[in-house]
Amino acid sequence: MATHAGDRRHRIRFERPVIERDPLGGDSAVRWELVVEVWVKKTNQLSATAEAVAAGADRYREQVRFDMLARKVDPKWRIVEGDTIYDIKSAGISNDRSETAVLAVSGLNDG
């Protein structure tokens, strides 16, 4: 089912990891580089979150589905929405190739 432009109300950023090497041979560090910003429809998958909150967990994962216009998404990337960072778990394109759906989780990492 196609999402309408009015349904895509959330602005997110896709970022890719870039490994920076220390010129003196020290440890390398990962920084995140902007790939693109897009408008998406965001749908919370509430069951996992509700169970964790009900159990009194300090940390829990929030699973979210993002629907957007068709675009290639690399699972190594991450999604940033405001201060929330999501790890991409899967991405797929619709049968008519008009949209991409991304399942992502947040809450278990520090970025």
Tab-separated table of C-alpha atoms in Angstrom:
chain	number	residue	atom	x	y	z
A	1	MET	CA	0.000	0.000	0.000
A	2	ALA	CA	1.466	3.310	-1.057
A	3	THR	CA	2.057	6.029	1.492
A	4	HIS	CA	0.790	9.464	0.617
A	5	ALA	CA	3.061	12.490	0.799
A	6	GLY	CA	1.083	13.767	3.801
A	7	ASP	CA	1.867	10.572	5.713
A	8	ARG	CA	5.623	11.163	5.449
A	9	ARG	CA	5.940	13.619	8.358
A	10	HIS	CA	9.192	12.504	9.981
A	11	ARG	CA	12.588	13.740	8.795
A	12	ILE	CA	15.420	11.241	9.259
A	13	ARG	CA	19.083	11.064	8.309
A	14	PHE	CA	20.870	8.052	6.903
A	15	GLU	CA	24.509	7.973	7.972
A	16	ARG	CA	27.333	5.631	6.950
A	17	PRO	CA	30.366	4.650	9.022
A	18	VAL	CA	33.745	5.997	7.963
A	19	ILE	CA	36.859	4.555	9.563
A	20	GLU	CA	39.505	7.158	10.315
A	21	ARG	CA	43.024	5.845	10.710
A	22	ASP	CA	45.480	7.429	13.101
A	23	PRO	CA	48.425	8.688	10.985
A	24	LEU	CA	50.870	7.400	13.608
A	25	GLY	CA	49.525	3.863	13.542
A	26	GLY	CA	47.344	4.180	16.617
A	27	ASP	CA	43.790	2.995	17.032
A	28	SER	CA	41.308	3.835	14.333
A	29	ALA	CA	38.020	5.549	15.068
A	30	VAL	CA	34.628	5.431	13.413
A	31	ARG	CA	32.820	8.605	12.532
A	32	TRP	CA	29.421	8.834	10.886
A	33	GLU	CA	28.955	10.665	7.590
A	34	LEU	CA	25.639	11.950	6.241
A	35	VAL	CA	24.340	10.028	3.228
A	36	VAL	CA	20.930	11.662	2.765
A	37	GLU	CA	17.988	13.190	4.635
A	38	VAL	CA	14.478	12.006	3.739
A	39	TRP	CA	10.862	12.367	4.808
A	40	VAL	CA	9.293	9.107	6.019
A	41	LYS	CA	6.188	7.609	7.518
A	42	LYS	CA	7.124	6.211	10.927
A	43	THR	CA	5.240	3.332	12.526
A	44	ASN	CA	6.187	2.047	15.978
A	45	GLN	CA	6.105	-1.710	16.410
A	46	LEU	CA	4.823	-1.435	19.981
A	47	SER	CA	4.779	-5.022	21.238
A	48	ALA	CA	8.506	-5.352	22.068
A	49	THR	CA	8.636	-1.894	23.645
A	50	ALA	CA	5.479	-2.384	25.715
A	51	GLU	CA	6.678	-5.716	27.105
A	52	ALA	CA	10.026	-4.260	28.194
A	53	VAL	CA	8.453	-1.212	29.835
A	54	ALA	CA	5.886	-3.384	31.635
A	55	ALA	CA	8.706	-5.564	32.958
A	56	GLY	CA	10.440	-2.489	34.376
A	57	ALA	CA	13.492	-2.594	32.132
A	58	ASP	CA	15.891	0.340	32.395
A	59	ARG	CA	16.905	-0.080	28.777
A	60	TYR	CA	14.727	-1.462	26.058
A	61	ARG	CA	14.672	-1.546	22.322
A	62	GLU	CA	12.167	0.346	20.280
A	63	GLN	CA	11.374	-1.241	16.948
A	64	VAL	CA	10.200	1.106	14.210
A	65	ARG	CA	9.213	0.801	10.570
A	66	PHE	CA	10.073	3.658	8.227
A	67	ASP	CA	8.282	3.884	4.845
A	68	MET	CA	9.703	6.213	2.191
A	69	LEU	CA	9.973	6.759	-1.530
A	70	ALA	CA	12.086	4.090	-3.204
A	71	ARG	CA	15.786	4.325	-2.427
A	72	LYS	CA	18.693	1.987	-1.942
A	73	VAL	CA	19.536	1.480	1.752
A	74	ASP	CA	22.686	-0.244	3.005
A	75	PRO	CA	22.128	-2.240	6.244
A	76	LYS	CA	25.549	-1.030	7.490
A	77	TRP	CA	24.159	2.502	7.717
A	78	ARG	CA	22.219	3.892	10.655
A	79	ILE	CA	19.214	6.174	10.972
A	80	VAL	CA	19.200	9.304	13.113
A	81	GLU	CA	15.975	11.047	14.090
A	82	GLY	CA	16.611	13.954	16.433
A	83	ASP	CA	18.659	12.490	19.306
A	84	THR	CA	17.580	8.898	18.618
A	85	ILE	CA	19.861	6.501	16.767
A	86	TYR	CA	18.416	3.417	15.049
A	87	ASP	CA	20.283	0.350	13.825
A	88	ILE	CA	18.926	-0.891	10.503
A	89	LYS	CA	17.775	-4.512	10.720
A	90	SER	CA	16.260	-4.910	7.247
A	91	ALA	CA	15.287	-2.901	4.193
A	92	GLY	CA	13.126	-3.937	1.278
A	93	ILE	CA	11.521	-2.414	-1.772
A	94	SER	CA	7.855	-2.858	-2.658
A	95	ASN	CA	6.755	-5.101	-5.522
A	96	ASP	CA	5.931	-2.123	-7.721
A	97	ARG	CA	9.325	-0.577	-6.775
A	98	SER	CA	7.710	2.676	-5.633
A	99	GLU	CA	8.602	2.500	-1.923
A	100	THR	CA	11.195	1.227	0.492
A	101	ALA	CA	10.392	-0.074	3.982
A	102	VAL	CA	13.100	-0.149	6.653
A	103	LEU	CA	12.855	-1.951	9.988
A	104	ALA	CA	15.124	-0.444	12.633
A	105	VAL	CA	15.706	-0.650	16.385
A	106	SER	CA	16.955	1.834	18.953
A	107	GLY	CA	17.739	1.791	22.640
A	108	LEU	CA	20.492	-0.771	22.924
A	109	ASN	CA	23.484	1.177	21.674
A	110	ASP	CA	25.192	4.470	22.344
A	111	GLY	CA	25.569	5.475	18.732
